[in-house]
CSV table of N, CA and C in Angstrom, one decimal:
chain,number,residue,atom,x,y,z
V,1,UNK,N,18.5,13.2,-16.0
V,1,UNK,CA,17.7,13.0,-14.5
V,1,UNK,C,16.8,11.8,-14.4
V,2,UNK,N,17.0,11.8,-12.9
V,2,UNK,CA,15.8,10.4,-12.7
V,2,UNK,C,15.2,10.5,-11.4
V,3,UNK,N,14.9,9.6,-11.3
V,3,UNK,CA,13.6,10.1,-10.0
V,3,UNK,C,14.6,9.0,-8.7
V,4,UNK,N,14.8,10.4,-7.7
V,4,UNK,CA,15.8,9.8,-6.5
V,4,UNK,C,14.8,9.4,-5.4
V,5,UNK,N,13.7,10.3,-5.2
V,5,UNK,CA,12.9,10.3,-3.8
V,5,UNK,C,11.1,10.4,-4.6
V,6,UNK,N,10.4,9.7,-3.9
V,6,UNK,CA,9.1,9.8,-4.2
V,6,UNK,C,8.2,9.6,-3.2
V,7,UNK,N,7.0,10.0,-2.9
V,7,UNK,CA,6.2,10.6,-1.6
V,7,UNK,C,4.9,9.3,-1.6
V,8,UNK,N,4.5,9.0,-0.6
V,8,UNK,CA,3.6,8.2,-0.2
V,8,UNK,C,2.8,8.9,1.0
V,9,UNK,N,2.0,9.8,1.0
V,9,UNK,CA,1.4,10.4,1.9
V,9,UNK,C,1.1,9.2,3.2
V,10,UNK,N,1.0,9.4,4.7
V,10,UNK,CA,1.2,8.4,5.3
V,10,UNK,C,0.4,9.3,6.7
V,11,UNK,N,-0.8,8.8,7.4
V,11,UNK,CA,-1.1,9.2,8.5
V,11,UNK,C,-0.4,9.2,9.7
V,12,UNK,N,0.4,8.0,9.6
V,12,UNK,CA,1.2,7.4,10.7
V,12,UNK,C,2.3,7.3,10.3
V,13,UNK,N,3.6,7.8,10.4
V,13,UNK,CA,5.0,7.1,10.1
V,13,UNK,C,5.3,5.9,10.8
V,14,UNK,N,4.7,5.7,11.7
V,14,UNK,CA,5.4,4.5,12.6
V,14,UNK,C,4.8,3.3,12.3
V,15,UNK,N,3.3,3.6,12.0
V,15,UNK,CA,2.6,2.5,11.5
V,15,UNK,C,3.3,2.2,10.2
V,16,UNK,N,3.3,3.7,9.3
V,16,UNK,CA,3.5,3.2,8.0
V,16,UNK,C,5.1,2.4,7.9
V,17,UNK,N,6.0,2.6,8.7
V,17,UNK,CA,7.4,1.8,8.5
V,17,UNK,C,7.1,0.5,8.8
V,18,UNK,N,6.4,0.2,9.6
V,18,UNK,CA,6.0,-1.0,10.0
V,18,UNK,C,5.6,-1.9,8.7
V,19,UNK,N,4.5,-1.2,8.1
V,19,UNK,CA,3.6,-2.1,7.3
V,19,UNK,C,4.7,-2.1,5.7
V,20,UNK,N,5.1,-1.2,5.5
V,20,UNK,CA,6.2,-1.4,4.4
V,20,UNK,C,7.5,-1.8,4.3
V,21,UNK,N,7.9,-2.1,5.6
V,21,UNK,CA,9.0,-2.9,5.9
V,21,UNK,C,8.3,-4.5,6.3
V,22,UNK,N,7.6,-4.8,7.5
V,22,UNK,CA,7.4,-6.1,7.6
V,22,UNK,C,6.3,-6.9,6.7
V,23,UNK,N,5.6,-6.1,6.1
V,23,UNK,CA,4.5,-6.6,5.2
V,23,UNK,C,5.1,-6.4,3.7
V,24,UNK,N,5.4,-5.2,3.4
V,24,UNK,CA,5.7,-5.2,1.8
V,24,UNK,C,7.2,-5.8,1.1
V,25,UNK,N,7.6,-5.6,2.5
V,25,UNK,CA,9.4,-6.2,2.2
V,25,UNK,C,10.3,-4.8,1.7
V,26,UNK,N,9.8,-3.9,2.2
V,26,UNK,CA,11.4,-2.7,1.6
V,26,UNK,C,12.1,-2.8,2.8
V,27,UNK,N,13.3,-2.1,2.5
V,27,UNK,CA,14.2,-1.8,3.9
V,27,UNK,C,14.2,-0.2,4.5
V,28,UNK,N,14.5,-0.1,5.7
V,28,UNK,CA,14.5,1.3,6.2
V,28,UNK,C,15.7,1.4,5.7
V,29,UNK,N,15.7,3.0,4.6
V,29,UNK,CA,17.2,3.7,4.3
V,29,UNK,C,17.4,4.8,5.3
V,30,UNK,N,16.6,5.5,5.3
V,30,UNK,CA,17.0,6.8,6.2
V,30,UNK,C,16.0,7.6,7.6
V,31,UNK,N,16.4,7.6,8.6
V,31,UNK,CA,15.5,7.6,9.4
V,31,UNK,C,15.8,9.1,10.2
V,32,UNK,N,15.7,10.3,9.9
V,32,UNK,CA,15.9,11.3,10.3
V,32,UNK,C,14.8,12.3,11.1
V,33,UNK,N,14.9,12.9,12.1
V,33,UNK,CA,13.8,13.8,13.0
V,33,UNK,C,13.6,15.1,12.2
V,34,UNK,N,12.6,15.6,12.2
V,34,UNK,CA,12.2,16.6,11.2
V,34,UNK,C,11.4,17.5,12.6
V,35,UNK,N,11.6,17.8,13.6
V,35,UNK,CA,11.0,18.4,14.3
V,35,UNK,C,10.7,17.6,15.7
V,36,UNK,N,9.5,17.9,16.4
V,36,UNK,CA,9.2,17.0,17.4
V,36,UNK,C,8.7,15.9,16.9
V,37,UNK,N,7.9,15.8,16.0
V,37,UNK,CA,6.9,14.4,16.3
V,37,UNK,C,7.4,13.8,14.5
V,38,UNK,N,7.7,14.5,13.5
V,38,UNK,CA,7.7,14.1,11.9
V,38,UNK,C,9.0,13.5,11.8
V,39,UNK,N,9.5,13.1,11.0
V,39,UNK,CA,10.6,12.1,10.6
V,39,UNK,C,10.9,12.6,8.8
V,40,UNK,N,12.4,12.4,8.5
V,40,UNK,CA,12.7,12.0,7.2
V,40,UNK,C,12.6,10.6,7.1
V,41,UNK,N,11.8,10.0,6.6
V,41,UNK,CA,11.8,8.2,6.5
V,41,UNK,C,11.8,7.7,5.6
V,42,UNK,N,12.7,7.3,4.9
V,42,UNK,CA,12.6,6.4,3.5
V,42,UNK,C,13.0,5.1,3.7
V,43,UNK,N,12.5,4.3,2.7
V,43,UNK,CA,12.5,3.1,2.4
V,43,UNK,C,12.9,2.4,1.1
V,44,UNK,N,13.5,1.4,1.0
V,44,UNK,CA,14.1,1.1,-0.6
V,44,UNK,C,13.7,-0.5,-1.0
V,45,UNK,N,13.4,-0.9,-2.1
V,45,UNK,CA,13.4,-2.2,-2.3
V,45,UNK,C,14.9,-2.9,-1.6
V,46,UNK,N,14.6,-4.0,-1.4
V,46,UNK,CA,15.7,-4.5,-0.9
V,46,UNK,C,16.9,-5.2,-2.0
V,47,UNK,N,16.9,-5.0,-2.7
V,47,UNK,CA,17.9,-5.5,-4.0
V,47,UNK,C,18.4,-4.4,-4.9
V,48,UNK,N,18.1,-3.0,-4.3
V,48,UNK,CA,18.1,-1.9,-4.9
V,48,UNK,C,18.2,-0.8,-3.9
V,49,UNK,N,19.5,-0.7,-2.7
V,49,UNK,CA,19.5,-0.1,-1.7
V,49,UNK,C,20.0,1.6,-2.0
V,50,UNK,N,20.4,1.5,-3.1
V,50,UNK,CA,20.7,2.9,-3.8
V,50,UNK,C,19.8,3.0,-4.4
V,51,UNK,N,18.4,2.3,-4.7
V,51,UNK,CA,17.6,3.2,-5.8
V,51,UNK,C,16.3,4.1,-5.4
V,52,UNK,N,15.6,4.1,-6.3
V,52,UNK,CA,14.4,5.1,-5.5
V,52,UNK,C,14.1,5.2,-4.4
V,53,UNK,N,14.2,6.1,-3.2
V,53,UNK,CA,13.5,6.2,-2.1
V,53,UNK,C,12.0,6.1,-2.0
V,54,UNK,N,11.6,5.6,-1.1
V,54,UNK,CA,9.9,6.1,-1.2
V,54,UNK,C,9.7,7.1,0.4
V,55,UNK,N,9.7,8.2,0.3
V,55,UNK,CA,9.4,8.7,1.5
V,55,UNK,C,8.1,8.6,2.0
V,56,UNK,N,8.4,8.1,3.0
V,56,UNK,CA,6.8,7.8,3.9
V,56,UNK,C,6.5,9.4,4.5
V,57,UNK,N,5.7,10.2,3.9
V,57,UNK,CA,5.7,11.4,4.1
V,57,UNK,C,4.3,11.9,4.9
V,58,UNK,N,4.4,12.0,6.2
V,58,UNK,CA,3.6,12.7,7.4
V,58,UNK,C,2.6,13.8,6.7
V,59,UNK,N,1.2,13.9,7.1
V,59,UNK,CA,0.9,14.7,6.1
V,59,UNK,C,0.2,15.8,7.1
V,60,UNK,N,1.1,16.8,7.3
V,60,UNK,CA,1.1,18.1,8.0
V,60,UNK,C,0.4,19.0,7.4
V,61,UNK,N,0.3,18.8,5.8
V,61,UNK,CA,-0.9,19.9,5.1
V,61,UNK,C,-2.3,19.5,5.0
V,62,UNK,N,-2.9,20.3,5.5
V,62,UNK,CA,-4.6,19.7,5.6
V,62,UNK,C,-5.2,19.2,4.3
V,63,UNK,N,-4.8,20.2,3.0
V,63,UNK,CA,-5.2,19.7,1.8
V,63,UNK,C,-4.7,18.5,1.2
V,64,UNK,N,-3.6,17.7,1.9
V,64,UNK,CA,-3.1,16.5,1.5
V,64,UNK,C,-4.0,15.0,2.0
V,65,UNK,N,-4.6,15.5,3.1
V,65,UNK,CA,-5.6,14.7,3.5
V,65,UNK,C,-7.0,14.7,2.8
V,66,UNK,N,-7.3,15.8,2.3
V,66,UNK,CA,-8.7,15.8,1.6
V,66,UNK,C,-8.0,14.8,0.1
V,67,UNK,N,-7.1,15.4,-0.2
V,67,UNK,CA,-6.6,14.5,-1.5
V,67,UNK,C,-6.3,13.3,-1.5
V,68,UNK,N,-5.8,12.6,0.0
V,68,UNK,CA,-5.9,11.3,-0.2
V,68,UNK,C,-6.9,10.5,0.4
V,69,UNK,N,-8.1,11.1,1.2
V,69,UNK,CA,-9.1,10.6,1.0
V,69,UNK,C,-10.0,10.6,-0.4
V,70,UNK,N,-10.1,11.7,-0.9
V,70,UNK,CA,-10.6,11.6,-2.4
V,70,UNK,C,-10.5,10.2,-3.1
V,71,UNK,N,-8.9,10.1,-3.4
V,71,UNK,CA,-8.6,9.3,-4.2
V,71,UNK,C,-9.1,7.8,-3.5
V,72,UNK,N,-8.5,7.6,-2.0
V,72,UNK,CA,-9.4,6.2,-1.5
V,72,UNK,C,-10.8,5.8,-1.8
V,73,UNK,N,-11.2,7.3,-1.2
V,73,UNK,CA,-13.0,6.9,-1.6
V,73,UNK,C,-13.3,6.7,-3.3
V,74,UNK,N,-12.5,7.3,-4.1
V,74,UNK,CA,-12.9,6.9,-5.3
V,74,UNK,C,-12.1,5.7,-5.9
V,75,UNK,N,-11.7,5.3,-5.2
V,75,UNK,CA,-10.7,3.7,-5.9
V,75,UNK,C,-9.9,3.8,-6.3
V,76,UNK,N,-8.7,4.9,-6.4
V,76,UNK,CA,-8.3,5.2,-7.6
V,76,UNK,C,-6.4,5.0,-6.5
V,77,UNK,N,-5.9,4.1,-6.8
V,77,UNK,CA,-4.5,4.0,-6.2
V,77,UNK,C,-3.5,5.0,-6.3
V,78,UNK,N,-2.6,5.4,-5.2
V,78,UNK,CA,-1.9,6.7,-5.0
V,78,UNK,C,-0.6,6.4,-6.2
V,79,UNK,N,-0.2,5.5,-6.1
V,79,UNK,CA,1.0,5.0,-6.7
V,79,UNK,C,0.9,3.0,-7.1
V,80,UNK,N,1.9,3.1,-7.7
V,80,UNK,CA,1.9,2.1,-8.2
V,80,UNK,C,3.4,0.7,-7.7
V,81,UNK,N,3.7,-0.1,-7.8
V,81,UNK,CA,4.8,-0.6,-7.4
V,81,UNK,C,5.0,-1.9,-8.4
V,82,UNK,N,6.1,-2.4,-8.9
V,82,UNK,CA,6.3,-3.1,-9.5
V,82,UNK,C,6.7,-4.7,-9.3
V,83,UNK,N,6.0,-5.8,-9.5
V,83,UNK,CA,6.6,-7.5,-8.9
V,83,UNK,C,6.5,-7.8,-10.1
V,84,UNK,N,7.5,-8.9,-9.8
V,84,UNK,CA,7.7,-10.3,-10.7
V,84,UNK,C,6.4,-11.0,-11.0
V,85,UNK,N,5.7,-11.1,-9.8
V,85,UNK,CA,4.6,-12.4,-10.1
V,85,UNK,C,3.5,-11.7,-9.3
V,86,UNK,N,2.4,-11.2,-9.7
V,86,UNK,CA,1.5,-10.6,-9.0
V,86,UNK,C,1.0,-11.2,-8.4
V,87,UNK,N,0.1,-12.7,-8.9
V,87,UNK,CA,-0.5,-13.5,-8.1
V,87,UNK,C,0.0,-14.0,-6.9
V,88,UNK,N,1.6,-14.6,-6.9
V,88,UNK,CA,2.3,-14.8,-5.8
V,88,UNK,C,2.2,-13.5,-4.8
V,89,UNK,N,2.3,-12.6,-5.1
V,89,UNK,CA,2.5,-11.2,-4.3
V,89,UNK,C,1.2,-11.4,-3.9
V,90,UNK,N,0.0,-11.3,-4.4
V,90,UNK,CA,-1.6,-11.2,-4.0
V,90,UNK,C,-1.5,-12.2,-2.9
V,91,UNK,N,-0.9,-14.0,-2.9
V,91,UNK,CA,-1.5,-14.7,-2.2
V,91,UNK,C,-0.4,-14.6,-0.9
V,92,UNK,N,0.7,-13.9,-1.2
V,92,UNK,CA,1.6,-13.7,0.0
V,92,UNK,C,1.2,-12.6,1.1
V,93,UNK,N,0.6,-11.7,0.5
V,93,UNK,CA,0.1,-10.6,1.4
V,93,UNK,C,-1.4,-10.8,2.0
V,94,UNK,N,-2.1,-11.6,1.5
V,94,UNK,CA,-3.3,-11.9,1.4
V,94,UNK,C,-3.1,-13.0,2.9
V,95,UNK,N,-2.5,-14.0,3.2
V,95,UNK,CA,-1.9,-14.5,4.3
V,95,UNK,C,-1.1,-13.6,5.3
V,96,UNK,N,-0.8,-12.4,5.2
V,96,UNK,CA,-0.7,-11.0,5.9
V,96,UNK,C,-1.4,-10.6,6.8
V,97,UNK,N,-2.9,-11.0,5.7
V,97,UNK,CA,-3.7,-9.8,6.5
V,97,UNK,C,-4.0,-8.3,5.7
V,98,UNK,N,-3.5,-8.2,4.3
V,98,UNK,CA,-3.6,-7.1,3.6
V,98,UNK,C,-4.9,-7.2,3.1
V,99,UNK,N,-5.7,-6.1,3.3
V,99,UNK,CA,-7.0,-6.3,2.3
V,99,UNK,C,-6.8,-5.7,1.1
V,100,UNK,N,-7.2,-6.2,0.2
V,100,UNK,CA,-7.3,-6.1,-1.1
V,100,UNK,C,-8.3,-5.7,-1.6
V,101,UNK,N,-8.6,-4.3,-2.4
V,101,UNK,CA,-10.1,-4.2,-3.3
V,101,UNK,C,-9.7,-4.7,-4.7
V,102,UNK,N,-9.0,-5.3,-5.0
V,102,UNK,CA,-9.0,-6.0,-6.1
V,102,UNK,C,-8.0,-7.2,-6.6
V,103,UNK,N,-8.6,-8.7,-6.6
V,103,UNK,CA,-7.5,-9.4,-7.2
V,103,UNK,C,-6.9,-9.6,-8.0
V,104,UNK,N,-5.6,-10.2,-8.4
V,104,UNK,CA,-5.0,-10.2,-10.1
V,104,UNK,C,-5.8,-10.2,-10.8
V,105,UNK,N,-5.8,-8.9,-11.9
V,105,UNK,CA,-6.3,-8.7,-13.1
V,105,UNK,C,-5.6,-8.4,-14.4
V,106,UNK,N,-5.9,-9.2,-15.4
V,106,UNK,CA,-4.9,-9.3,-16.7
V,106,UNK,C,-5.8,-8.1,-17.1
V,107,UNK,N,-5.5,-7.0,-17.7
V,107,UNK,CA,-5.4,-5.9,-18.3
V,107,UNK,C,-4.6,-5.7,-19.6
V,108,UNK,N,-4.4,-6.2,-20.6
V,108,UNK,CA,-3.7,-6.0,-21.5
V,108,UNK,C,-2.5,-7.0,-21.3
V,109,UNK,N,-1.2,-6.3,-21.3
V,109,UNK,CA,0.1,-6.8,-21.0
V,109,UNK,C,0.5,-6.8,-19.6
V,110,UNK,N,-0.3,-6.4,-18.9
V,110,UNK,CA,-0.1,-6.4,-17.4
V,110,UNK,C,-0.7,-7.2,-16.5
V,111,UNK,N,-0.5,-7.4,-15.5
V,111,UNK,CA,-1.6,-7.6,-14.6
V,111,UNK,C,-1.7,-7.1,-13.1
V,112,UNK,N,-2.4,-6.7,-12.7
V,112,UNK,CA,-2.4,-5.7,-12.0
V,112,UNK,C,-3.7,-6.2,-10.4
V,113,UNK,N,-3.2,-5.5,-8.9
V,113,UNK,CA,-4.2,-5.6,-7.8
V,113,UNK,C,-4.0,-4.5,-7.1
V,114,UNK,N,-4.9,-4.4,-6.5
V,114,UNK,CA,-5.2,-3.1,-5.5
V,114,UNK,C,-5.4,-3.5,-4.1
V,115,UNK,N,-4.4,-2.6,-3.3
V,115,UNK,CA,-4.6,-3.1,-1.7
V,115,UNK,C,-4.7,-1.8,-1.0
V,116,UNK,N,-5.1,-1.7,0.4
V,116,UNK,CA,-5.4,-1.0,1.2
V,116,UNK,C,-4.0,-0.6,2.0
V,117,UNK,N,-3.0,0.3,2.0
V,117,UNK,CA,-1.9,0.0,3.0
V,117,UNK,C,-1.9,0.2,4.3
V,118,UNK,N,-2.7,0.6,5.0
V,118,UNK,CA,-3.0,0.6,6.4
V,118,UNK,C,-3.0,2.5,6.7
V,119,UNK,N,-2.5,3.4,5.6
V,119,UNK,CA,-2.0,4.3,6.2
V,119,UNK,C,-3.0,5.4,5.5
V,120,UNK,N,-3.9,4.7,4.8
V,120,UNK,CA,-5.2,5.7,4.4
V,120,UNK,C,-4.9,5.9,2.6
V,121,UNK,N,-4.1,5.0,2.1
V,121,UNK,CA,-4.0,5.0,0.6
V,121,UNK,C,-4.4,3.3,-0.6
V,122,UNK,N,-4.4,3.7,-1.4
V,122,UNK,CA,-4.9,2.7,-1.9
V,122,UNK,C,-3.4,2.4,-2.9
V,123,UNK,N,-2.7,1.3,-2.9
V,123,UNK,CA,-1.4,1.0,-3.7
V,123,UNK,C,-1.6,-0.3,-4.7
V,124,UNK,N,-1.4,0.5,-6.0
V,124,UNK,CA,-1.5,-1.0,-7.2
V,124,UNK,C,-0.4,-1.6,-7.0
V,125,UNK,N,-0.1,-3.0,-7.7
V,125,UNK,CA,0.9,-3.9,-7.5
V,125,UNK,C,0.3,-4.3,-9.1
V,126,UNK,N,1.8,-4.1,-10.0
V,126,UNK,CA,1.6,-4.7,-11.2
V,126,UNK,C,2.6,-5.2,-11.8
V,127,UNK,N,2.5,-6.3,-12.7
V,127,UNK,CA,3.5,-7.1,-13.1
V,127,UNK,C,3.0,-7.3,-14.7
V,128,UNK,N,4.8,-6.7,-15.2
V,128,UNK,CA,4.8,-6.1,-16.7
V,128,UNK,C,5.1,-7.7,-17.5
């Protein structure tokens, strides 16, 4: 068993696609209409086009909005993305205007930083 798709809840799929591709550097994998406004919209790491897909999941389910807001307000990241160099990614993303909640911080064997994804989520980057 392996993870093929994981979801990130987003308030606006077009805005999310722009952020996740133009800022974070993921690439579009699948974009299929799913009704009048929503899409099955996934991105992947550029060096792993057949790897795990991130579904930019539209929040059409009201409790999802409550959950997302509760995590955000509590300062809890929805998910974590691995990076080779946390400090370098932090500096690159700050130059692009990304709002960070925490600078790169060493926590035992891992260095982490947390940023806002413009779609209602906090995301952690982690260097192991």
